[in-house]
PDB file of C-alpha atoms in Angstrom:
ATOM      1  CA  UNK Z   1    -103.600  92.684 -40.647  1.00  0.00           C
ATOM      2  CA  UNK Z   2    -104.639  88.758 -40.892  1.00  0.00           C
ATOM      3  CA  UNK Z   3    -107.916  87.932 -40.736  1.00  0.00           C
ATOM      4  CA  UNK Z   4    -109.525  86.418 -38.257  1.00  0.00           C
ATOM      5  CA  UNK Z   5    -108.667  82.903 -38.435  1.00  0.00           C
ATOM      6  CA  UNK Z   6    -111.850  81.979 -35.927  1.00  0.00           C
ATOM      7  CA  UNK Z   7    -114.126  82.686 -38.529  1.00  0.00           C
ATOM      8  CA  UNK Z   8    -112.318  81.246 -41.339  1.00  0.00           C
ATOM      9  CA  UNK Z   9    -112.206  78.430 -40.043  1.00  0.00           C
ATOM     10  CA  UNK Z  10    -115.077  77.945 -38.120  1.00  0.00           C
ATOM     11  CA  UNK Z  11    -116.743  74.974 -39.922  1.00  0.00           C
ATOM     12  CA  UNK Z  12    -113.413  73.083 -39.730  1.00  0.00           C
ATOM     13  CA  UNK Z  13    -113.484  69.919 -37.552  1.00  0.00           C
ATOM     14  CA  UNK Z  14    -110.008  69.073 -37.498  1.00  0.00           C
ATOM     15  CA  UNK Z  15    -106.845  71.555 -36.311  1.00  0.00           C
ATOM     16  CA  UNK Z  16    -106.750  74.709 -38.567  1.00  0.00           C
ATOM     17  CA  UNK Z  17    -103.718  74.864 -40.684  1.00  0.00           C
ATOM     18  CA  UNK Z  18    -100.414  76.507 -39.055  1.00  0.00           C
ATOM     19  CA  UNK Z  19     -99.519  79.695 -40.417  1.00  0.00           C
ATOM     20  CA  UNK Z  20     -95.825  78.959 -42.300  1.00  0.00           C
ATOM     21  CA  UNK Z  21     -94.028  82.290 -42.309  1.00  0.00           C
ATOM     22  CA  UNK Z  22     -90.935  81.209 -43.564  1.00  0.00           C
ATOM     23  CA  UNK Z  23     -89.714  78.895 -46.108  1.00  0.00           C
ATOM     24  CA  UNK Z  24     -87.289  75.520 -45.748  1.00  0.00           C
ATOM     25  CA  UNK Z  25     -84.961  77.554 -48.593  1.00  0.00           C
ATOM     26  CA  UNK Z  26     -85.216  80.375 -46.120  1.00  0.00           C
ATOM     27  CA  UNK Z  27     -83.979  78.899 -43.497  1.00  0.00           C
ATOM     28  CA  UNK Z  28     -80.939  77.514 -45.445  1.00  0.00           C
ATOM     29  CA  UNK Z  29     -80.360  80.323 -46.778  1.00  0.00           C
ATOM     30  CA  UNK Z  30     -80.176  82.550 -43.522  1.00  0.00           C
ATOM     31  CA  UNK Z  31     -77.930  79.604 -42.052  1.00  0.00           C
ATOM     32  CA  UNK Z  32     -75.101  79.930 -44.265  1.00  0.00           C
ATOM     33  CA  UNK Z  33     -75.675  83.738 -44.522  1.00  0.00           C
ATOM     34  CA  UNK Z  34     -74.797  83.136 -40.522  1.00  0.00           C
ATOM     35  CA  UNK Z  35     -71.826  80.704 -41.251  1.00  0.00           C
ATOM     36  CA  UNK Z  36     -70.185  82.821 -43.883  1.00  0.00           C
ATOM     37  CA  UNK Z  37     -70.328  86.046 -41.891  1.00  0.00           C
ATOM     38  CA  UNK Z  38     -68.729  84.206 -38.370  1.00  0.00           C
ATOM     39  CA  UNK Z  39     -65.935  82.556 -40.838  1.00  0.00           C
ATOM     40  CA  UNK Z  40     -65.542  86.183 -42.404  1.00  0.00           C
ATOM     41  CA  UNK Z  41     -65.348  87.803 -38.661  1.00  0.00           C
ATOM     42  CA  UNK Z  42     -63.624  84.749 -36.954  1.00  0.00           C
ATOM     43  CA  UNK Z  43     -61.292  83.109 -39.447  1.00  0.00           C
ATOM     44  CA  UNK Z  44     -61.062  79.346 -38.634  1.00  0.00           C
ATOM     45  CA  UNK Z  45     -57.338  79.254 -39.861  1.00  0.00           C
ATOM     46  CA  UNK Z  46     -55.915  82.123 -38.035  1.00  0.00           C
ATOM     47  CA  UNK Z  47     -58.002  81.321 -35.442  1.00  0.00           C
ATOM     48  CA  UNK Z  48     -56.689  78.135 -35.305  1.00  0.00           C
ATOM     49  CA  UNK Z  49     -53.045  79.439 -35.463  1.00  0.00           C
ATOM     50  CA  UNK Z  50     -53.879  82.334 -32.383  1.00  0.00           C
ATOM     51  CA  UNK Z  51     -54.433  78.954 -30.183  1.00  0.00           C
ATOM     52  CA  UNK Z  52     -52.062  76.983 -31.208  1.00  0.00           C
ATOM     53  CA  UNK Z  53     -49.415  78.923 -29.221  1.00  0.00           C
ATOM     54  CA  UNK Z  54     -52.074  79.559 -26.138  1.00  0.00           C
ATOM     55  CA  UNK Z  55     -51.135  76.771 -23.300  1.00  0.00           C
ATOM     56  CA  UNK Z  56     -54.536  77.232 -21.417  1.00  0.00           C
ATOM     57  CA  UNK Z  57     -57.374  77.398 -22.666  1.00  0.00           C
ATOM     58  CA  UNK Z  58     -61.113  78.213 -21.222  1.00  0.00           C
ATOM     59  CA  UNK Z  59     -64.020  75.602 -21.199  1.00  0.00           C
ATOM     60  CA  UNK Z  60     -65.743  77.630 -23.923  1.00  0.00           C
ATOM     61  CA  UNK Z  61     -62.645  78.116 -25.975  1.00  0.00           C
ATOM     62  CA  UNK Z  62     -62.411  73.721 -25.622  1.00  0.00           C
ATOM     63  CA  UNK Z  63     -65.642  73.623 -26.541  1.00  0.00           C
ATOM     64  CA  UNK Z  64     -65.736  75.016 -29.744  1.00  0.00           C
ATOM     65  CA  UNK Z  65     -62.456  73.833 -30.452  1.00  0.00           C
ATOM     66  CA  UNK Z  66     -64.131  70.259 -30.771  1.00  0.00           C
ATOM     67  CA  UNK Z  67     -66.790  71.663 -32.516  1.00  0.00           C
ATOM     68  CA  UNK Z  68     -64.007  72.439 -35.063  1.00  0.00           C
ATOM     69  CA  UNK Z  69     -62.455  69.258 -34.919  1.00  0.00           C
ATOM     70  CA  UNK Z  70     -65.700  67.324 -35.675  1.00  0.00           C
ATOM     71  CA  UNK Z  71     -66.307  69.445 -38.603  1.00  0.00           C
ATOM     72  CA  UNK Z  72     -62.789  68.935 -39.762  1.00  0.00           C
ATOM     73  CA  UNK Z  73     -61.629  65.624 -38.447  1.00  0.00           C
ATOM     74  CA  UNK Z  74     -58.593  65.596 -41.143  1.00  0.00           C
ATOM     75  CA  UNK Z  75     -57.065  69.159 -39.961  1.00  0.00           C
ATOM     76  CA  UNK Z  76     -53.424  68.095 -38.815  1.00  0.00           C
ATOM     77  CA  UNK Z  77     -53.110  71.116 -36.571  1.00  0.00           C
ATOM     78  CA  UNK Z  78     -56.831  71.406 -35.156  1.00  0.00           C
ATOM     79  CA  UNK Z  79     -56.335  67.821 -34.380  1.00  0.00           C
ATOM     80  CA  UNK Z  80     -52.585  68.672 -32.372  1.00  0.00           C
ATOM     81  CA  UNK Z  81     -54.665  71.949 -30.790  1.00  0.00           C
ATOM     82  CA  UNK Z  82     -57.560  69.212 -29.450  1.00  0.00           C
ATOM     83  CA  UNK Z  83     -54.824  66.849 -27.841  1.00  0.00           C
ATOM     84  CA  UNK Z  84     -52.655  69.311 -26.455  1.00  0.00           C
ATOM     85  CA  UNK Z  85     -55.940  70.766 -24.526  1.00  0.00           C
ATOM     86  CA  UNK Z  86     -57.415  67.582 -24.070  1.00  0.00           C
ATOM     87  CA  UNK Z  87     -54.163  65.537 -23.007  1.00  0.00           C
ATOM     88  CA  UNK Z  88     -54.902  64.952 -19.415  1.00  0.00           C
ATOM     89  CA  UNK Z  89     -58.429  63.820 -19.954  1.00  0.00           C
ATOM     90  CA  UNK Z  90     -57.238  61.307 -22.457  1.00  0.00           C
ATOM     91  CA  UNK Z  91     -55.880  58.054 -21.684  1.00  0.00           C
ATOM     92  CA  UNK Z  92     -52.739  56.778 -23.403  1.00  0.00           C
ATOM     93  CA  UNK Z  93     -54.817  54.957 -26.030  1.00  0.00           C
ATOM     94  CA  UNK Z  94     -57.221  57.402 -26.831  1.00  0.00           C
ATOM     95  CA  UNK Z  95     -54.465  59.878 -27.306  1.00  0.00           C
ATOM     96  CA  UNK Z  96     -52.453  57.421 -29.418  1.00  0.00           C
ATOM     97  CA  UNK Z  97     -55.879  56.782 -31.334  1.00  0.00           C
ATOM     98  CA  UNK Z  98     -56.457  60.738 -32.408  1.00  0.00           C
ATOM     99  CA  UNK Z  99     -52.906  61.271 -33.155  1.00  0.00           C
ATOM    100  CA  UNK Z 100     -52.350  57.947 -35.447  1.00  0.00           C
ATOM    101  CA  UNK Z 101     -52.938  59.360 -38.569  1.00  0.00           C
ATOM    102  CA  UNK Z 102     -50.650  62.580 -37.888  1.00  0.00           C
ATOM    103  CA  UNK Z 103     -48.155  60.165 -37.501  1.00  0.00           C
ATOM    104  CA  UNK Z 104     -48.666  58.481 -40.513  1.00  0.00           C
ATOM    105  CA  UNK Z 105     -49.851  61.305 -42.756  1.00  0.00           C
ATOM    106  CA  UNK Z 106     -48.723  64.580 -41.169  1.00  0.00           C
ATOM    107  CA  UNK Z 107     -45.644  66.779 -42.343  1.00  0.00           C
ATOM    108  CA  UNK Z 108     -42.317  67.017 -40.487  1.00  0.00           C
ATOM    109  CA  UNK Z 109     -43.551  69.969 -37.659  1.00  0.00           C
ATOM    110  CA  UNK Z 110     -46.667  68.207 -37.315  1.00  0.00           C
ATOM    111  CA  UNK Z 111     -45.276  64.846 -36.528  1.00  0.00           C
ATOM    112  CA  UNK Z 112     -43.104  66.350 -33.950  1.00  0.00           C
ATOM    113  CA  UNK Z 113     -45.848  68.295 -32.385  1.00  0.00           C
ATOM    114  CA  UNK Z 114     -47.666  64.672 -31.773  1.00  0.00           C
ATOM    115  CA  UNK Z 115     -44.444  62.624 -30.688  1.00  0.00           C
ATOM    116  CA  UNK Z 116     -44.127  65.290 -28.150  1.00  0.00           C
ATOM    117  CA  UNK Z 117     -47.587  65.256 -26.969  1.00  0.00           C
ATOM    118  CA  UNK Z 118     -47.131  60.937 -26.882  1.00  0.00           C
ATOM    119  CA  UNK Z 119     -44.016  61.592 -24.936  1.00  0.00           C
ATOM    120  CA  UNK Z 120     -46.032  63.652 -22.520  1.00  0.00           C
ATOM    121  CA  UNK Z 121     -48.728  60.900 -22.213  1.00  0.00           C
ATOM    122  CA  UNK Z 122     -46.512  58.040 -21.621  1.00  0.00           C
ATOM    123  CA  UNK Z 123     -44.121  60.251 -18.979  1.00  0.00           C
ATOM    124  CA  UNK Z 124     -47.676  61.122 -16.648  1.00  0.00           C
ATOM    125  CA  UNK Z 125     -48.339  56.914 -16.969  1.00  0.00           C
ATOM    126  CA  UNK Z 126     -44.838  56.216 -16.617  1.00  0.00           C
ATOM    127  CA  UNK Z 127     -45.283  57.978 -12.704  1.00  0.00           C
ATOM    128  CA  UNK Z 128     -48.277  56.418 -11.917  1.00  0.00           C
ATOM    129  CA  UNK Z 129     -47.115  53.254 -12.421  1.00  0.00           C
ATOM    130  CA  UNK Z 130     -45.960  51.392  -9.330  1.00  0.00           C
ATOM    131  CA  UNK Z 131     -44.291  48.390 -10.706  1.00  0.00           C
ATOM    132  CA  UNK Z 132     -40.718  48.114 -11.621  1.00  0.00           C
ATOM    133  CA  UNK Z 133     -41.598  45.639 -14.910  1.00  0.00           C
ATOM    134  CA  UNK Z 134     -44.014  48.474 -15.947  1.00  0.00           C
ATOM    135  CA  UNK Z 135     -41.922  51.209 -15.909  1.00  0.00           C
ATOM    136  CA  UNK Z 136     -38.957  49.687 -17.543  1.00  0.00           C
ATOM    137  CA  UNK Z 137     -41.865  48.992 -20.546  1.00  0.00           C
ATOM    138  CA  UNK Z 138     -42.991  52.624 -20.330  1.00  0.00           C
ATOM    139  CA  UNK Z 139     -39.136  53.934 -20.369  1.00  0.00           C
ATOM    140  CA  UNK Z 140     -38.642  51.576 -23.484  1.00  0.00           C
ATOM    141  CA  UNK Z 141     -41.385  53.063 -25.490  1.00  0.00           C
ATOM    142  CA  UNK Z 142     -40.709  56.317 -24.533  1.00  0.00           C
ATOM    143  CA  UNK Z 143     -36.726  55.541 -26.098  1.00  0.00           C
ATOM    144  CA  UNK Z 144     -38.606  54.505 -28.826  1.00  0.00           C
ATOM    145  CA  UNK Z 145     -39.953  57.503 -29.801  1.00  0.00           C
ATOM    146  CA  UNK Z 146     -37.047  59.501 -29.343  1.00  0.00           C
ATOM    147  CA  UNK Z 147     -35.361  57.274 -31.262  1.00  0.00           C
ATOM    148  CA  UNK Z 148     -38.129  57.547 -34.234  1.00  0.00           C
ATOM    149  CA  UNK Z 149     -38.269  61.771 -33.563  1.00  0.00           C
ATOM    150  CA  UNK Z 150     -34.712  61.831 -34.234  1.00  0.00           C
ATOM    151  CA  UNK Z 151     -34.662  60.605 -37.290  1.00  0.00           C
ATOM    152  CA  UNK Z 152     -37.159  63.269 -38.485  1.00  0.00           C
ATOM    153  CA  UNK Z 153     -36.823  66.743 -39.065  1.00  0.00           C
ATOM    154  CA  UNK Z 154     -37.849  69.820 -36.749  1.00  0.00           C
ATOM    155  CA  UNK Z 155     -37.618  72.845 -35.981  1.00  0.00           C
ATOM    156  CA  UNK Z 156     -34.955  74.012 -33.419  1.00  0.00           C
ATOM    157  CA  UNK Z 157     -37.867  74.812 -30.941  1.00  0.00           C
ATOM    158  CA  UNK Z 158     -38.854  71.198 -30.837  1.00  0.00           C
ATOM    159  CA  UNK Z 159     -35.548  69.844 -30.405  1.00  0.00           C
ATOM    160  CA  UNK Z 160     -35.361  71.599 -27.282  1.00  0.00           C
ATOM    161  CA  UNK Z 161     -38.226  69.964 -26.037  1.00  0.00           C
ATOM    162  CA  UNK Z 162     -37.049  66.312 -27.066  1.00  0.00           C
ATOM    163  CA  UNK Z 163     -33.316  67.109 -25.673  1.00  0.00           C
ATOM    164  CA  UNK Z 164     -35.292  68.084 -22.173  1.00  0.00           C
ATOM    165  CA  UNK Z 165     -37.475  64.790 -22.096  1.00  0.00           C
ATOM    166  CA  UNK Z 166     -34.217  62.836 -22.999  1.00  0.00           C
ATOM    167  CA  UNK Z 167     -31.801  64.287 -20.572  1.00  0.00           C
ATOM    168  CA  UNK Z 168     -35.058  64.324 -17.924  1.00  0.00           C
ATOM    169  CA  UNK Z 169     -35.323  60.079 -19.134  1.00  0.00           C
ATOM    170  CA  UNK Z 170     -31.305  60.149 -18.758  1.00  0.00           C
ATOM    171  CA  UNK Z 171     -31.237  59.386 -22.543  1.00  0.00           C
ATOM    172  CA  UNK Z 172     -28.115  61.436 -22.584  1.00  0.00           C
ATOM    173  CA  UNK Z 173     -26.722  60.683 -26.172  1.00  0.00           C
ATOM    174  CA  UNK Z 174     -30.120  61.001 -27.923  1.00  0.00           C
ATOM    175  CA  UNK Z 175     -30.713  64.039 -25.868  1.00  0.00           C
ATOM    176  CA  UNK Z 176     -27.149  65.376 -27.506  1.00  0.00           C
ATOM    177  CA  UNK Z 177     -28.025  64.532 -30.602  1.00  0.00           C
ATOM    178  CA  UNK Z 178     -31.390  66.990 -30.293  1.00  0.00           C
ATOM    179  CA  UNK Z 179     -29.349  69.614 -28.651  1.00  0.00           C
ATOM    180  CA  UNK Z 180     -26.775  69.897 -31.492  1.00  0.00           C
ATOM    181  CA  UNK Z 181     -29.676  70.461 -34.289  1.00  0.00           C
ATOM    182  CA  UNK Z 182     -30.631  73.655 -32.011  1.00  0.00           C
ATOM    183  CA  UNK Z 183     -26.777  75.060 -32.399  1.00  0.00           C
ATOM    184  CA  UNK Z 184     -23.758  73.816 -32.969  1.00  0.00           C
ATOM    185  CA  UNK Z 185     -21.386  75.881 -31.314  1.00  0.00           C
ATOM    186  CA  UNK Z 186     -23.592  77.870 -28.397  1.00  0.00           C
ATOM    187  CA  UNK Z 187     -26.317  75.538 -28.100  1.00  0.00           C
ATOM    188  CA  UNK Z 188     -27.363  76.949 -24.446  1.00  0.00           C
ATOM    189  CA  UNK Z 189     -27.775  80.626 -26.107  1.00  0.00           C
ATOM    190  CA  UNK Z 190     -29.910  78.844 -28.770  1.00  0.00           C
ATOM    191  CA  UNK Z 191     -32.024  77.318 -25.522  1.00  0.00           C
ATOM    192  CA  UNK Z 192     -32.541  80.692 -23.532  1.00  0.00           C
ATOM    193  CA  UNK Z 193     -33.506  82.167 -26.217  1.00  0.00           C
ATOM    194  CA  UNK Z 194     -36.542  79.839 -26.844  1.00  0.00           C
ATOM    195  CA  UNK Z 195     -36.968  79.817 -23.296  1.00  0.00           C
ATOM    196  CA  UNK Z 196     -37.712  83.705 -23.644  1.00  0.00           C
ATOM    197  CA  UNK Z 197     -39.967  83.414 -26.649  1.00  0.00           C
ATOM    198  CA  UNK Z 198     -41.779  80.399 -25.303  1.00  0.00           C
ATOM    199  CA  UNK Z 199     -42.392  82.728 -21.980  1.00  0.00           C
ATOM    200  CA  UNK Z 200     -43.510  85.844 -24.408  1.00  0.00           C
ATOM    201  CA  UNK Z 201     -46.114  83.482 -26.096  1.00  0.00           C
ATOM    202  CA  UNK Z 202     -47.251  82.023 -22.568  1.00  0.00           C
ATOM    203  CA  UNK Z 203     -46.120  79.021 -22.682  1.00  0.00           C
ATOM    204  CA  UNK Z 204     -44.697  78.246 -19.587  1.00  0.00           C
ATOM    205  CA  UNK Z 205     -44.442  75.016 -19.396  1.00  0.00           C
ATOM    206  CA  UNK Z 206     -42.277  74.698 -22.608  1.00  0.00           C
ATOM    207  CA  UNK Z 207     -40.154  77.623 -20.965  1.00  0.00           C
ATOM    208  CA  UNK Z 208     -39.470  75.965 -17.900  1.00  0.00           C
ATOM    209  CA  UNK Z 209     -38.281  72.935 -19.945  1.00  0.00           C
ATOM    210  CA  UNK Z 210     -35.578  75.221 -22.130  1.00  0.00           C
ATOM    211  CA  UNK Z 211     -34.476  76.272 -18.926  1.00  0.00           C
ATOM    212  CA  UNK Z 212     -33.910  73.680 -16.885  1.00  0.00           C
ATOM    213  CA  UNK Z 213     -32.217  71.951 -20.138  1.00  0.00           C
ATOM    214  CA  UNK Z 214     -29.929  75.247 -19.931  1.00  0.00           C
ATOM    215  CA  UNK Z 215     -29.166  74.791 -16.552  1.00  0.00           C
ATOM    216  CA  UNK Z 216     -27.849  71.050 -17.021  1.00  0.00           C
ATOM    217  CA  UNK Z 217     -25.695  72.527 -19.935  1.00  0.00           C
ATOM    218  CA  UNK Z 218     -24.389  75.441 -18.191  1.00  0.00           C
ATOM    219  CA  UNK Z 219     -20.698  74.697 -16.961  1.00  0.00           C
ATOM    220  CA  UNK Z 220     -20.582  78.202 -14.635  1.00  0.00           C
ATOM    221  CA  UNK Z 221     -22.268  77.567 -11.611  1.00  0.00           C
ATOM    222  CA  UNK Z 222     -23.522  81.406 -11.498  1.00  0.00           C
ATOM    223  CA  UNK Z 223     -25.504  80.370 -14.890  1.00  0.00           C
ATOM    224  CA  UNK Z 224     -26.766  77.169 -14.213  1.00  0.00           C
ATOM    225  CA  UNK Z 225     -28.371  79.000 -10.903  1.00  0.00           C
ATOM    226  CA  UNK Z 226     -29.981  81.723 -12.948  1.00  0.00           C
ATOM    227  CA  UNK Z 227     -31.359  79.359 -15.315  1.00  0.00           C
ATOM    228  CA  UNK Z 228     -32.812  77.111 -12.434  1.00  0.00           C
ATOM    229  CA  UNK Z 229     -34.440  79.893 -10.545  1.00  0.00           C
ATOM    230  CA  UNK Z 230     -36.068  80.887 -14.061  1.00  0.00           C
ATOM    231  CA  UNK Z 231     -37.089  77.343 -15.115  1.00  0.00           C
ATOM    232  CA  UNK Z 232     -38.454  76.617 -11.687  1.00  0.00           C
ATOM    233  CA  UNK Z 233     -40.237  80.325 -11.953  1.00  0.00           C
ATOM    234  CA  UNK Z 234     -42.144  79.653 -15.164  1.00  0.00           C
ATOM    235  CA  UNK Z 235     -43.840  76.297 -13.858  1.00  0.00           C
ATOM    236  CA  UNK Z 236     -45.313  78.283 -10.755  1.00  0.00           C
ATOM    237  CA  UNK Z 237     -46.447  81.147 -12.856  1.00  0.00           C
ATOM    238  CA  UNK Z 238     -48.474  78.860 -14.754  1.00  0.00           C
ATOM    239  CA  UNK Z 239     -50.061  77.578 -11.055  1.00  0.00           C
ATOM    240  CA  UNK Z 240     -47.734  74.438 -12.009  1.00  0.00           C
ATOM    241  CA  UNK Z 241     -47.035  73.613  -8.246  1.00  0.00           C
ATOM    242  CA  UNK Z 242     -46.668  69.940  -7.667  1.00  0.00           C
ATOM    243  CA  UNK Z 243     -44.767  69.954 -11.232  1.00  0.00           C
ATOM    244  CA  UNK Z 244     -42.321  72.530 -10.116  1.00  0.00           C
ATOM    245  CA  UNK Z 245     -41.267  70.964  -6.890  1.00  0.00           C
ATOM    246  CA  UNK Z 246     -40.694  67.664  -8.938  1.00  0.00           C
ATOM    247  CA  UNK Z 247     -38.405  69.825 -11.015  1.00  0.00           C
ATOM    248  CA  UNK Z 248     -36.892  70.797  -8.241  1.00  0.00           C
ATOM    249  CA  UNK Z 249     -36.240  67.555  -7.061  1.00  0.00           C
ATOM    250  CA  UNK Z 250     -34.620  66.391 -10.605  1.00  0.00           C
ATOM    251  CA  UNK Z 251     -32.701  69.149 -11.189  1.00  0.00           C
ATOM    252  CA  UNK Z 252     -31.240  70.454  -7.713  1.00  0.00           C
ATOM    253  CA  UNK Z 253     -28.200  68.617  -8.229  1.00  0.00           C
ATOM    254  CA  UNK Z 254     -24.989  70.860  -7.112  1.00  0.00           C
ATOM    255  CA  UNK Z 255     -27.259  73.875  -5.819  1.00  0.00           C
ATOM    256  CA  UNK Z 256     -28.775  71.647  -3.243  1.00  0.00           C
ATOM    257  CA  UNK Z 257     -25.680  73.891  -1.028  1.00  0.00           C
ATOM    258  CA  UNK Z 258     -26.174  77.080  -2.433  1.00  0.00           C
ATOM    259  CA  UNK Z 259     -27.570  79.773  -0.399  1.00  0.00           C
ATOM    260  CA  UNK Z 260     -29.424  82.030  -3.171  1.00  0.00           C
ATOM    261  CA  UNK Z 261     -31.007  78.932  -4.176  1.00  0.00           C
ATOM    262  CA  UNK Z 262     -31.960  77.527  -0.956  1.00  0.00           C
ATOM    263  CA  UNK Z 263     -33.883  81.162   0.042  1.00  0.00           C
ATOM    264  CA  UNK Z 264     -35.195  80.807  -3.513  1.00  0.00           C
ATOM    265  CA  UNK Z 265     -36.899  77.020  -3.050  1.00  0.00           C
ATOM    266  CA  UNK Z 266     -37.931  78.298   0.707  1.00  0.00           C
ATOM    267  CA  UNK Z 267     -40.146  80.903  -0.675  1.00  0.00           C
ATOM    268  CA  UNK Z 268     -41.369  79.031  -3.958  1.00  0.00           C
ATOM    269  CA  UNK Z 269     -42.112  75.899  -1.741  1.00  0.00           C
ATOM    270  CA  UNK Z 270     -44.475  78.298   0.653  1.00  0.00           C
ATOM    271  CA  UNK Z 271     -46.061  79.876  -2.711  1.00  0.00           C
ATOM    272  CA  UNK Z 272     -46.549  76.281  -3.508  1.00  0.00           C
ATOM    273  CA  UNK Z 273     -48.512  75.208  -0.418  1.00  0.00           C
ATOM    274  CA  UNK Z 274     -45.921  72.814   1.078  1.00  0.00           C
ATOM    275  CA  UNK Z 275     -44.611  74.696   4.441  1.00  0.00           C
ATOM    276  CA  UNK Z 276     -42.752  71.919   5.444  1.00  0.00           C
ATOM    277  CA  UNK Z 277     -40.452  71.630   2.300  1.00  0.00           C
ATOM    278  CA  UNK Z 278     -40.012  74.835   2.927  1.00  0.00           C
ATOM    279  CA  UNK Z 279     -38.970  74.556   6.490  1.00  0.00           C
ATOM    280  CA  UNK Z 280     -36.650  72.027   4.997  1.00  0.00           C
ATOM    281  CA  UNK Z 281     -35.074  74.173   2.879  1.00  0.00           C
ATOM    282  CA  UNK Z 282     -35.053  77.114   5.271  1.00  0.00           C
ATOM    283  CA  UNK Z 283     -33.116  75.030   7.867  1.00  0.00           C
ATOM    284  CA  UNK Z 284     -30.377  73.558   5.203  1.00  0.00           C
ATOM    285  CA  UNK Z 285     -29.748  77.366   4.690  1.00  0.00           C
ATOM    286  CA  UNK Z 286     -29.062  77.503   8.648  1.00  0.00           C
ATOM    287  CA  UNK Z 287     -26.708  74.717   8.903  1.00  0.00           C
ATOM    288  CA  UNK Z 288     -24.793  75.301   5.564  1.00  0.00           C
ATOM    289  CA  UNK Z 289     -21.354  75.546   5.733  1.00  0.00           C
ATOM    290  CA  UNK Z 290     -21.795  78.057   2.811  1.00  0.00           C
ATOM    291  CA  UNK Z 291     -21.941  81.876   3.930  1.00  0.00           C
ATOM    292  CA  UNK Z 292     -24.777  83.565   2.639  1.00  0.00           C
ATOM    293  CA  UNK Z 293     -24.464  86.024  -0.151  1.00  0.00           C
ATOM    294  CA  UNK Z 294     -28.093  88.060   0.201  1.00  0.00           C
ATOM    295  CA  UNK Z 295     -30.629  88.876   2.494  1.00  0.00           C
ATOM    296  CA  UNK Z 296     -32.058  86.817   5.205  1.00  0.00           C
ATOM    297  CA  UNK Z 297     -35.745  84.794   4.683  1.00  0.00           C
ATOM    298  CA  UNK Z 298     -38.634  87.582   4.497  1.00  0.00           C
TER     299      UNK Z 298
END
């Protein structure tokens, strides 16, 4: 029991001593006691690498993935993890600012991942900008990075994703010239494939590109539907609305009179919140001169 610190210190005038029940050495000690058991439990790298192939992410799972990054501001991939979930918060600069030193330090993969996450960046400004002048500036330095990316190496996956943004930019050589470093003989195989792994991993977005960069390739009209339908599926299953319909709008092309695709954008535009598209599309189906192959509109 303590004694009675009243009468021990009753003839005191100033503030009786505090009581110090543990130690400074203590107190480190117990901290990295605490460190060393959440690195044994959580382990930062593999960690790291579960995320990494994660496209959305919670606000605590952000959070502590900038903890991370503060901790280690020279980690290539925590670095590529913190812009990928951070990209539409950062502006253009800021982005080009934390990925700088990938670019000029990282490996092969990792420059690739950050080219790709640029290419993203300048695409979103590259909408938003009204001007003609400004545009043509944003097109040029998104060529410019294509033109840098191809002249590294990468794996397959990634070429996919450049050939997309090229043929998207109509970049149609460059986009080629990533296509034929995913396959050289069936390169659209090569494509659904990653489309299918990139959809097992939850990565939709990447998914939809592979896709829709399949359904551009595909000669067989039968294909190049299929593909489209999927593509355009795998934006709105990640909630991807207003991006799907833009997809739509790109990459229509010769369905625009196809019936299966028509009742397909009718119901997809309604599950997107945009009732009058799909009246649109609904009424297109009506007039076509195109009998219908399937069942009527639910």
């Amino acid at each position: 029991m303590l004694p009675d610190r009243s009468k021990r210190y009753a003839g005191l005038d100033k503030e009786p001593p505090r009581l110090k029940l543990v130690n400074n050495w203590q107190l480190v000690l117990v901290a990295l006691l605490t460190v060393g058991l959440l690195r044994a439990i959580f382990p930062q790298k593999a960690l790291v690498e579960k995320l990494y192939d994660q496209e959305q992410l919670d606000e605590l799972t952000l959070s502590y993935i900038e903890n991370l990054h503060r901790t280690e501001p020279n980690n290539a991939d925590l670095t590529i993890l913190l812009g990928r979930t951070r990209r539409e918060q950062l502006d253009v600069a800021g982005l080009e600012r934390l990925l700088d030193p990938i670019l000029q330090s990282g490996d092969a993969r990792q420059r690739s991942e950050a080219r790709m996450l640029l290419l993203d960046s300048y695409e979103r400004a590259m909408t938003k900008t009204a001007s003609g002048s400004e545009q043509q500036l944003w097109q040029n330095r998104l060529a410019d990075l294509l033109r840098l990316a191809s002249e590294d190496e990468m794996p397959p996956q990634l070429a996919g994703a450049f050939a997309a943004t090229a043929f998207r930019l109509g970049l149609t050589q460059t986009g080629l010239l990533f296509l034929r470093r995913i396959s050289q003989e069936q390169p659209i195989t090569a494509l659904v494939v990653y489309a299918r792994t990139a959809l097992a991993q939850g990565r939709y977005t990447l998914a939809a590109e592979y896709f829709l960069l399949a359904r551009q390739q595909a000669g067989d009209r039968d294909l190049a539907r299929v593909y489209f339908h999927q593509g355009i599926a795998a934006l709105m299953a990640a909630s991807r609305f207003q991006q799907a319909m833009d997809a739509v709008d790109r990459n229509l092309g010769d369905l625009a009179d196809d019936p299966e695709t028509l009742r397909f954008l009718a119901r997809t535009a309604l599950a997107a919140g945009e009732p009058r598209r799909a009246a649109r599309y609904a009424q297109e189906l009506v007039f076509t001169d195109r009998p219908a192959t399937a069942g009527a509109l639910p």
